[in-house]
Amino acid sequence: MAATRVRFCLALLMLVASMAAWMMPSAVAGSRPPPNYADALSKCLLFYEGQRSGKLPPTQRVTWRKDSGLIDGQDAGVDLVGGYYDAGDNVKFGFPLAFTGTVLAWSIVEFSAEMGPELVHAHEALRWLTDYLLKATTQPNRVFVQSGEPFSDHSCWQRPEDMDTPRPSFQVNDTHPGSEVAGETAAALAAASIVFRSSDPAYADTLLSRAKQVYDFAYRYQGSYAESIGQWVCPFYCDFSGYEDELVWGAAWLNRATNSSDYTKHIIHGIQQIQTQTKLRVNGYDSQFSWDNKDAGNYILLLLMQKVDYILGDNPLHMSYMVGYGNKFPQRIHHRAASVPSVDQHPQHLWCKDGTPYYVTDAPNPNLLVGAVAGGPNDGTDNYLDYRPWSNQSEPATYVNAPLAGLLAYFSIHG
């Protein structure tokens, strides 16, 4: 078990490295005291409360956020209230959302003991996501994969509590397939069923049953959502790597969740398809692991790239890239809710362009989105410009914190 956990830790290090190019610069060795990994873990999980969409619970700790997205799904006659905004915008993109769920669940499965008192918050973060996925998959052979029209949303700088841009619901189905997003959704539901198996077996049963249903749809009606609804998901979360890796990924998690080999034939077939397409290039695109590409996750390529300490301040700039951690961290992350005064500070409605002055100002964000991890340096150097419009360096995302939670839990005990 210990060896398995070390291998998983190395794999997660690779995952974070591939998702955040800023981890590529060289770290500064040994000149600073070790990070407080437990504190970073707490903040890492708190970030998810700042990304919540829907009716917020009484236990909400990020109190400057309020209810939002309460009409999501109404256009399609379904309840799609809830879930997470993926990054600094106000759209709920289903593909990276599901990937966040899978990897967050994986982190919890492997490192629940190391999470200590934060385990309850990890469970809350995951359940907020899976509750939404259950809503999005209530109908057979249909998965709702996005809430919000991304082009109008991205043309506005508006806090989610005020958003008045169109909120259409996008779906994949038997005539408009989306095997990559459905396969990832199945993986998330299956992985989460393992997390909740001991604490809430009835909920775990529901998750696993739905995972099987969604995977059957993904496998039976094969095709890419980039072709079915590509005009709405591209270029934001367009699928470039094909959907075979998600089918393998989903089948692997179903095998683990069911403690069986029922899906092995799907895994073998999927790997053969990937090999046929000559996708196994160790030094190429397919050595990555991200919301889009699962090849490295499927084959557990143990590629170790820079360490988590770099994120937390062991770098030439001596700054943490996690908001709220340490004495020096990004002040101007690319995030609508964080950069626009909260409803408590500014009760009046702010329309689409009313937030523009807050977008262009050099002033720090008025709301501290604790735990958000900025994109950071991404040009092969250690240079970082704390500049809100530069989204590739300053925008956080839910799918970055998901593997980071596992890393921080591990290092909080073994670091």
GROMACS .gro file of C-alpha atoms in nm:
model
  415
    1MET     CA    1   0.000   0.000   0.000
    2ALA     CA    2   0.280   0.244   0.083
    3ALA     CA    3   0.444   0.180  -0.254
    4THR     CA    4   0.111   0.231  -0.426
    5ARG     CA    5   0.067   0.565  -0.255
    6VAL     CA    6   0.414   0.682  -0.350
    7ARG     CA    7   0.346   0.591  -0.711
    8PHE     CA    8   0.017   0.775  -0.697
    9CYS     CA    9   0.187   1.077  -0.544
   10LEU     CA   10   0.440   1.082  -0.825
   11ALA     CA   11   0.161   1.045  -1.078
   12LEU     CA   12  -0.025   1.338  -0.925
   13LEU     CA   13   0.288   1.548  -0.935
   14MET     CA   14   0.299   1.477  -1.306
   15LEU     CA   15  -0.069   1.561  -1.342
   16VAL     CA   16  -0.033   1.901  -1.181
   17ALA     CA   17   0.280   1.967  -1.385
   18SER     CA   18   0.103   1.890  -1.711
   19MET     CA   19  -0.200   2.101  -1.621
   20ALA     CA   20  -0.003   2.405  -1.508
   21ALA     CA   21   0.287   2.492  -1.736
   22TRP     CA   22   0.424   2.730  -1.478
   23MET     CA   23   0.557   2.435  -1.279
   24MET     CA   24   0.819   2.381  -1.545
   25PRO     CA   25   1.069   2.647  -1.427
   26SER     CA   26   1.335   2.533  -1.185
   27ALA     CA   27   1.258   2.554  -0.817
   28VAL     CA   28   1.481   2.709  -0.556
   29ALA     CA   29   1.627   2.436  -0.341
   30GLY     CA   30   1.626   2.430   0.032
   31SER     CA   31   1.662   2.798   0.114
   32ARG     CA   32   1.324   2.838   0.281
   33PRO     CA   33   1.145   2.660   0.566
   34PRO     CA   34   0.916   2.378   0.453
   35PRO     CA   35   0.563   2.482   0.356
   36ASN     CA   36   0.269   2.433   0.587
   37TYR     CA   37   0.102   2.168   0.375
   38ALA     CA   38  -0.192   2.124   0.612
   39ASP     CA   39  -0.276   2.494   0.590
   40ALA     CA   40  -0.244   2.483   0.212
   41LEU     CA   41  -0.477   2.181   0.199
   42SER     CA   42  -0.738   2.366   0.401
   43LYS     CA   43  -0.721   2.663   0.164
   44CYS     CA   44  -0.714   2.438  -0.143
   45LEU     CA   45  -1.051   2.290  -0.045
   46LEU     CA   46  -1.198   2.623   0.066
   47PHE     CA   47  -1.151   2.746  -0.291
   48TYR     CA   48  -1.436   2.523  -0.406
   49GLU     CA   49  -1.684   2.713  -0.191
   50GLY     CA   50  -1.593   3.028  -0.382
   51GLN     CA   51  -1.671   2.850  -0.710
   52ARG     CA   52  -2.016   2.727  -0.610
   53SER     CA   53  -2.316   2.792  -0.828
   54GLY     CA   54  -2.671   2.757  -0.701
   55LYS     CA   55  -2.842   2.803  -0.367
   56LEU     CA   56  -2.565   2.830  -0.110
   57PRO     CA   57  -2.600   2.637   0.218
   58PRO     CA   58  -2.598   2.786   0.569
   59THR     CA   59  -2.252   2.634   0.620
   60GLN     CA   60  -2.103   2.844   0.337
   61ARG     CA   61  -1.767   2.977   0.458
   62VAL     CA   62  -1.688   3.208   0.164
   63THR     CA   63  -1.954   3.451   0.278
   64TRP     CA   64  -1.899   3.719   0.014
   65ARG     CA   65  -2.041   3.477  -0.245
   66LYS     CA   66  -2.422   3.460  -0.272
   67ASP     CA   67  -2.682   3.253  -0.458
   68SER     CA   68  -2.647   3.242  -0.836
   69GLY     CA   69  -2.753   3.045  -1.141
   70LEU     CA   70  -3.094   2.964  -0.993
   71ILE     CA   71  -3.268   2.928  -1.330
   72ASP     CA   72  -3.016   2.689  -1.484
   73GLY     CA   73  -3.192   2.412  -1.670
   74GLN     CA   74  -3.532   2.582  -1.691
   75ASP     CA   75  -3.508   2.619  -2.069
   76ALA     CA   76  -3.484   2.239  -2.099
   77GLY     CA   77  -3.735   2.156  -1.828
   78VAL     CA   78  -3.471   2.016  -1.591
   79ASP     CA   79  -3.309   2.127  -1.268
   80LEU     CA   80  -2.945   2.212  -1.332
   81VAL     CA   81  -2.900   2.439  -1.032
   82GLY     CA   82  -2.573   2.378  -0.852
   83GLY     CA   83  -2.228   2.262  -0.955
   84TYR     CA   84  -1.921   2.479  -1.001
   85TYR     CA   85  -1.806   2.756  -1.228
   86ASP     CA   86  -1.493   2.610  -1.378
   87ALA     CA   87  -1.260   2.907  -1.349
   88GLY     CA   88  -1.292   3.286  -1.355
   89ASP     CA   89  -1.606   3.299  -1.568
   90ASN     CA   90  -1.971   3.216  -1.499
   91VAL     CA   91  -2.025   2.917  -1.729
   92LYS     CA   92  -2.062   2.562  -1.600
   93PHE     CA   93  -1.858   2.352  -1.844
   94GLY     CA   94  -1.938   1.984  -1.794
   95PHE     CA   95  -1.618   1.831  -1.929
   96PRO     CA   96  -1.368   1.996  -1.691
   97LEU     CA   97  -1.628   1.976  -1.413
   98ALA     CA   98  -1.646   1.599  -1.445
   99PHE     CA   99  -1.267   1.572  -1.460
  100THR     CA  100  -1.248   1.777  -1.141
  101GLY     CA  101  -1.482   1.527  -0.978
  102THR     CA  102  -1.284   1.223  -1.090
  103VAL     CA  103  -0.948   1.351  -0.972
  104LEU     CA  104  -1.080   1.502  -0.649
  105ALA     CA  105  -1.242   1.166  -0.572
  106TRP     CA  106  -0.914   0.991  -0.657
  107SER     CA  107  -0.730   1.221  -0.416
  108ILE     CA  108  -0.977   1.136  -0.141
  109VAL     CA  109  -0.973   0.761  -0.210
  110GLU     CA  110  -0.595   0.744  -0.181
  111PHE     CA  111  -0.532   1.002   0.091
  112SER     CA  112  -0.841   1.023   0.309
  113ALA     CA  113  -0.642   0.926   0.619
  114GLU     CA  114  -0.390   1.204   0.556
  115MET     CA  115  -0.663   1.465   0.514
  116GLY     CA  116  -0.748   1.461   0.883
  117PRO     CA  117  -1.008   1.724   0.978
  118GLU     CA  118  -1.020   1.847   0.618
  119LEU     CA  119  -1.176   1.521   0.502
  120VAL     CA  120  -1.523   1.652   0.581
  121HIS     CA  121  -1.461   1.954   0.356
  122ALA     CA  122  -1.323   1.731   0.083
  123HIS     CA  123  -1.642   1.525   0.099
  124GLU     CA  124  -1.853   1.842   0.086
  125ALA     CA  125  -1.663   1.971  -0.217
  126LEU     CA  126  -1.706   1.642  -0.400
  127ARG     CA  127  -2.072   1.599  -0.308
  128TRP     CA  128  -2.160   1.949  -0.431
  129LEU     CA  129  -2.022   1.838  -0.767
  130THR     CA  130  -2.175   1.490  -0.781
  131ASP     CA  131  -2.518   1.618  -0.676
  132TYR     CA  132  -2.504   1.834  -0.987
  133LEU     CA  133  -2.387   1.546  -1.208
  134LEU     CA  134  -2.681   1.339  -1.088
  135LYS     CA  135  -2.915   1.620  -1.196
  136ALA     CA  136  -2.741   1.638  -1.534
  137THR     CA  137  -2.785   1.266  -1.600
  138THR     CA  138  -3.141   1.191  -1.488
  139GLN     CA  139  -3.261   1.102  -1.839
  140PRO     CA  140  -3.132   0.789  -2.013
  141ASN     CA  141  -2.903   0.846  -2.313
  142ARG     CA  142  -2.878   1.217  -2.235
  143VAL     CA  143  -2.620   1.418  -2.044
  144PHE     CA  144  -2.646   1.791  -1.990
  145VAL     CA  145  -2.293   1.913  -2.035
  146GLN     CA  146  -2.305   2.292  -2.010
  147SER     CA  147  -2.504   2.575  -1.857
  148GLY     CA  148  -2.451   2.920  -2.002
  149GLU     CA  149  -2.378   3.070  -2.342
  150PRO     CA  150  -1.999   3.115  -2.329
  151PHE     CA  151  -1.951   3.389  -2.587
  152SER     CA  152  -2.192   3.634  -2.425
  153ASP     CA  153  -2.061   3.537  -2.082
  154HIS     CA  154  -1.703   3.605  -2.183
  155SER     CA  155  -1.799   3.942  -2.327
  156CYS     CA  156  -1.915   4.055  -1.982
  157TRP     CA  157  -1.724   4.116  -1.661
  158GLN     CA  158  -2.000   4.047  -1.415
  159ARG     CA  159  -2.029   3.876  -1.078
  160PRO     CA  160  -2.231   3.551  -1.094
  161GLU     CA  161  -2.497   3.685  -0.858
  162ASP     CA  162  -2.592   3.945  -1.124
  163MET     CA  163  -2.540   3.755  -1.448
  164ASP     CA  164  -2.811   3.827  -1.701
  165THR     CA  165  -2.649   3.666  -2.002
  166PRO     CA  166  -2.835   3.374  -2.168
  167ARG     CA  167  -2.825   3.046  -1.974
  168PRO     CA  168  -2.906   2.782  -2.237
  169SER     CA  169  -2.861   2.418  -2.144
  170PHE     CA  170  -2.647   2.210  -2.379
  171GLN     CA  171  -2.674   1.834  -2.399
  172VAL     CA  172  -2.533   1.528  -2.571
  173ASN     CA  173  -2.768   1.243  -2.657
  174ASP     CA  174  -2.816   0.942  -2.884
  175THR     CA  175  -2.830   1.158  -3.198
  176HIS     CA  176  -2.567   1.410  -3.085
  177PRO     CA  177  -2.314   1.196  -2.895
  178GLY     CA  178  -2.036   1.308  -2.666
  179SER     CA  179  -1.839   1.005  -2.555
  180GLU     CA  180  -1.555   1.204  -2.401
  181VAL     CA  181  -1.772   1.412  -2.170
  182ALA     CA  182  -2.007   1.120  -2.094
  183GLY     CA  183  -1.711   0.889  -2.029
  184GLU     CA  184  -1.557   1.142  -1.793
  185THR     CA  185  -1.891   1.191  -1.618
  186ALA     CA  186  -1.917   0.815  -1.567
  187ALA     CA  187  -1.563   0.811  -1.427
  188ALA     CA  188  -1.647   1.090  -1.181
  189LEU     CA  189  -1.961   0.918  -1.058
  190ALA     CA  190  -1.786   0.583  -1.023
  191ALA     CA  191  -1.485   0.728  -0.841
  192ALA     CA  192  -1.712   0.925  -0.608
  193SER     CA  193  -1.908   0.610  -0.525
  194ILE     CA  194  -1.587   0.468  -0.377
  195VAL     CA  195  -1.542   0.780  -0.164
  196PHE     CA  196  -1.892   0.762  -0.015
  197ARG     CA  197  -1.916   0.381   0.010
  198SER     CA  198  -1.851   0.365   0.384
  199SER     CA  199  -2.007   0.693   0.500
  200ASP     CA  200  -2.324   0.690   0.286
  201PRO     CA  201  -2.374   0.354   0.111
  202ALA     CA  202  -2.716   0.448  -0.029
  203TYR     CA  203  -2.570   0.756  -0.198
  204ALA     CA  204  -2.277   0.548  -0.322
  205ASP     CA  205  -2.520   0.300  -0.476
  206THR     CA  206  -2.698   0.584  -0.655
  207LEU     CA  207  -2.370   0.719  -0.790
  208LEU     CA  208  -2.254   0.379  -0.911
  209SER     CA  209  -2.585   0.294  -1.076
  210ARG     CA  210  -2.582   0.625  -1.260
  211ALA     CA  211  -2.217   0.577  -1.358
  212LYS     CA  212  -2.306   0.248  -1.527
  213GLN     CA  213  -2.598   0.409  -1.708
  214VAL     CA  214  -2.391   0.702  -1.831
  215TYR     CA  215  -2.102   0.481  -1.938
  216ASP     CA  216  -2.336   0.256  -2.136
  217PHE     CA  217  -2.459   0.565  -2.320
  218ALA     CA  218  -2.103   0.688  -2.384
  219TYR     CA  219  -1.997   0.350  -2.522
  220ARG     CA  220  -2.311   0.266  -2.717
  221TYR     CA  221  -2.338   0.602  -2.896
  222GLN     CA  222  -1.981   0.689  -2.977
  223GLY     CA  223  -1.884   1.031  -3.107
  224SER     CA  224  -1.723   1.355  -2.999
  225TYR     CA  225  -1.909   1.642  -2.841
  226ALA     CA  226  -1.673   1.867  -3.032
  227GLU     CA  227  -1.870   1.766  -3.341
  228SER     CA  228  -2.212   1.754  -3.177
  229ILE     CA  229  -2.206   2.090  -2.997
  230GLY     CA  230  -1.863   2.217  -3.091
  231GLN     CA  231  -1.977   2.569  -3.171
  232TRP     CA  232  -2.060   2.613  -2.802
  233VAL     CA  233  -1.776   2.424  -2.635
  234CYS     CA  234  -1.493   2.526  -2.867
  235PRO     CA  235  -1.250   2.690  -2.828
  236PHE     CA  236  -1.308   2.684  -2.453
  237TYR     CA  237  -1.302   2.310  -2.379
  238CYS     CA  238  -1.283   2.156  -2.723
  239ASP     CA  239  -1.171   1.793  -2.731
  240PHE     CA  240  -0.845   1.749  -2.923
  241SER     CA  241  -0.730   1.405  -2.808
  242GLY     CA  242  -1.028   1.195  -2.910
  243TYR     CA  243  -1.279   1.021  -2.685
  244GLU     CA  244  -1.119   0.676  -2.660
  245ASP     CA  245  -0.910   0.777  -2.357
  246GLU     CA  246  -1.222   0.881  -2.165
  247LEU     CA  247  -1.392   0.550  -2.248
  248VAL     CA  248  -1.090   0.363  -2.110
  249TRP     CA  249  -1.077   0.598  -1.811
  250GLY     CA  250  -1.445   0.550  -1.732
  251ALA     CA  251  -1.422   0.172  -1.769
  252ALA     CA  252  -1.118   0.158  -1.542
  253TRP     CA  253  -1.300   0.348  -1.268
  254LEU     CA  254  -1.607   0.129  -1.305
  255ASN     CA  255  -1.391  -0.180  -1.265
  256ARG     CA  256  -1.248  -0.036  -0.948
  257ALA     CA  257  -1.582   0.082  -0.812
  258THR     CA  258  -1.748  -0.254  -0.877
  259ASN     CA  259  -1.441  -0.451  -0.765
  260SER     CA  260  -1.476  -0.657  -1.080
  261SER     CA  261  -1.339  -0.702  -1.430
  262ASP     CA  262  -1.675  -0.645  -1.599
  263TYR     CA  263  -1.542  -0.356  -1.805
  264THR     CA  264  -1.206  -0.506  -1.896
  265LYS     CA  265  -1.311  -0.578  -2.253
  266HIS     CA  266  -1.392  -0.210  -2.297
  267ILE     CA  267  -1.049  -0.117  -2.161
  268ILE     CA  268  -0.871  -0.359  -2.395
  269HIS     CA  269  -1.071  -0.241  -2.695
  270GLY     CA  270  -1.010   0.123  -2.609
  271ILE     CA  271  -0.636   0.076  -2.570
  272GLN     CA  272  -0.624  -0.104  -2.903
  273GLN     CA  273  -0.805   0.188  -3.063
  274ILE     CA  274  -0.562   0.434  -2.911
  275GLN     CA  275  -0.265   0.228  -3.027
  276THR     CA  276  -0.411   0.201  -3.374
  277GLN     CA  277  -0.424   0.576  -3.392
  278THR     CA  278  -0.055   0.586  -3.290
  279LYS     CA  279  -0.137   0.802  -2.992
  280LEU     CA  280   0.114   0.651  -2.751
  281ARG     CA  281   0.396   0.897  -2.811
  282VAL     CA  282   0.586   0.919  -2.483
  283ASN     CA  283   0.734   1.259  -2.561
  284GLY     CA  284   0.433   1.394  -2.745
  285TYR     CA  285   0.092   1.537  -2.666
  286ASP     CA  286  -0.025   1.209  -2.521
  287SER     CA  287   0.217   1.214  -2.230
  288GLN     CA  288  -0.010   1.482  -2.084
  289PHE     CA  289  -0.292   1.441  -1.836
  290SER     CA  290  -0.563   1.706  -1.827
  291TRP     CA  291  -0.936   1.766  -1.847
  292ASP     CA  292  -0.906   1.669  -2.215
  293ASN     CA  293  -0.641   1.397  -2.232
  294LYS     CA  294  -0.643   1.092  -2.001
  295ASP     CA  295  -0.372   0.883  -2.170
  296ALA     CA  296  -0.113   0.954  -1.903
  297GLY     CA  297  -0.367   0.877  -1.632
  298ASN     CA  298  -0.459   0.550  -1.797
  299TYR     CA  299  -0.097   0.438  -1.827
  300ILE     CA  300   0.029   0.612  -1.509
  301LEU     CA  301   0.331   0.762  -1.678
  302LEU     CA  302   0.553   0.839  -1.385
  303LEU     CA  303   0.697   1.163  -1.511
  304LEU     CA  304   0.811   1.378  -1.219
  305MET     CA  305   0.810   1.754  -1.309
  306GLN     CA  306   0.888   2.017  -1.033
  307LYS     CA  307   0.748   1.992  -0.691
  308VAL     CA  308   0.444   2.129  -0.502
  309ASP     CA  309   0.676   2.352  -0.297
  310TYR     CA  310   0.721   2.572  -0.603
  311ILE     CA  311   0.350   2.659  -0.592
  312LEU     CA  312   0.373   2.745  -0.225
  313GLY     CA  313   0.666   2.985  -0.250
  314ASP     CA  314   0.988   2.789  -0.302
  315ASN     CA  315   1.065   2.973  -0.624
  316PRO     CA  316   1.285   3.264  -0.736
  317LEU     CA  317   1.009   3.518  -0.672
  318HIS     CA  318   0.952   3.382  -0.320
  319MET     CA  319   0.579   3.409  -0.374
  320SER     CA  320   0.298   3.161  -0.329
  321TYR     CA  321   0.072   3.108  -0.631
  322MET     CA  322  -0.211   3.006  -0.398
  323VAL     CA  323  -0.424   3.303  -0.297
  324GLY     CA  324  -0.426   3.353   0.078
  325TYR     CA  325  -0.128   3.126   0.147
  326GLY     CA  326   0.188   3.290   0.275
  327ASN     CA  327   0.275   3.657   0.290
  328LYS     CA  328   0.308   3.714  -0.084
  329PHE     CA  329   0.055   3.580  -0.333
  330PRO     CA  330  -0.139   3.700  -0.643
  331GLN     CA  331  -0.365   3.996  -0.578
  332ARG     CA  332  -0.529   4.034  -0.921
  333ILE     CA  333  -0.642   3.690  -1.032
  334HIS     CA  334  -0.856   3.671  -1.345
  335HIS     CA  335  -1.187   3.600  -1.172
  336ARG     CA  336  -1.513   3.787  -1.205
  337ALA     CA  337  -1.654   3.720  -0.859
  338ALA     CA  338  -1.327   3.799  -0.684
  339SER     CA  339  -1.254   4.119  -0.876
  340VAL     CA  340  -1.598   4.285  -0.860
  341PRO     CA  341  -1.728   4.418  -0.526
  342SER     CA  342  -1.952   4.164  -0.357
  343VAL     CA  343  -2.326   4.206  -0.308
  344ASP     CA  344  -2.253   4.296   0.054
  345GLN     CA  345  -2.023   4.577  -0.060
  346HIS     CA  346  -2.231   4.689  -0.358
  347PRO     CA  347  -2.597   4.579  -0.329
  348GLN     CA  348  -2.700   4.743  -0.656
  349HIS     CA  349  -2.725   4.525  -0.965
  350LEU     CA  350  -2.422   4.540  -1.192
  351TRP     CA  351  -2.497   4.489  -1.560
  352CYS     CA  352  -2.281   4.320  -1.821
  353LYS     CA  353  -2.031   4.600  -1.876
  354ASP     CA  354  -2.057   4.756  -1.530
  355GLY     CA  355  -1.772   4.538  -1.410
  356THR     CA  356  -1.527   4.653  -1.678
  357PRO     CA  357  -1.364   4.920  -1.459
  358TYR     CA  358  -1.285   4.650  -1.203
  359TYR     CA  359  -1.135   4.435  -1.478
  360VAL     CA  360  -0.894   4.701  -1.604
  361THR     CA  361  -0.795   4.856  -1.272
  362ASP     CA  362  -0.453   4.792  -1.120
  363ALA     CA  363  -0.613   4.775  -0.775
  364PRO     CA  364  -0.610   4.437  -0.596
  365ASN     CA  365  -0.925   4.228  -0.606
  366PRO     CA  366  -1.170   4.336  -0.334
  367ASN     CA  367  -1.262   3.975  -0.251
  368LEU     CA  368  -1.003   3.720  -0.144
  369LEU     CA  369  -1.070   3.389  -0.315
  370VAL     CA  370  -0.867   3.185  -0.068
  371GLY     CA  371  -0.714   2.870  -0.213
  372ALA     CA  372  -0.734   2.976  -0.577
  373VAL     CA  373  -0.416   2.875  -0.762
  374ALA     CA  374  -0.314   3.119  -1.032
  375GLY     CA  375  -0.189   2.992  -1.364
  376GLY     CA  376   0.159   3.120  -1.280
  377PRO     CA  377   0.468   3.141  -1.504
  378ASN     CA  378   0.407   2.955  -1.827
  379ASP     CA  379   0.680   3.059  -2.067
  380GLY     CA  380   0.959   2.839  -1.936
  381THR     CA  381   1.088   3.111  -1.707
  382ASP     CA  382   1.003   3.211  -1.352
  383ASN     CA  383   0.853   3.544  -1.454
  384TYR     CA  384   0.504   3.622  -1.332
  385LEU     CA  385   0.301   3.933  -1.398
  386ASP     CA  386   0.018   3.981  -1.149
  387TYR     CA  387  -0.207   4.121  -1.419
  388ARG     CA  388  -0.579   4.044  -1.428
  389PRO     CA  389  -0.630   4.057  -1.808
  390TRP     CA  390  -0.352   3.804  -1.860
  391SER     CA  391  -0.573   3.504  -1.798
  392ASN     CA  392  -0.319   3.238  -1.894
  393GLN     CA  393  -0.111   3.339  -1.591
  394SER     CA  394  -0.372   3.473  -1.352
  395GLU     CA  395  -0.682   3.252  -1.386
  396PRO     CA  396  -0.751   2.970  -1.136
  397ALA     CA  397  -0.953   2.657  -1.214
  398THR     CA  398  -1.128   2.380  -1.023
  399TYR     CA  399  -0.937   2.105  -1.203
  400VAL     CA  400  -0.602   2.236  -1.079
  401ASN     CA  401  -0.702   2.211  -0.712
  402ALA     CA  402  -0.841   1.858  -0.749
  403PRO     CA  403  -0.505   1.673  -0.778
  404LEU     CA  404  -0.338   1.933  -0.558
  405ALA     CA  405  -0.564   1.826  -0.269
  406GLY     CA  406  -0.416   1.477  -0.280
  407LEU     CA  407  -0.061   1.605  -0.299
  408LEU     CA  408  -0.106   1.840  -0.005
  409ALA     CA  409  -0.271   1.572   0.205
  410TYR     CA  410   0.017   1.333   0.137
  411PHE     CA  411   0.287   1.590   0.213
  412SER     CA  412   0.109   1.714   0.527
  413ILE     CA  413   0.195   1.377   0.680
  414HIS     CA  414   0.496   1.259   0.483
  415GLY     CA  415   0.657   1.586   0.376
   0.00000   0.00000   0.00000
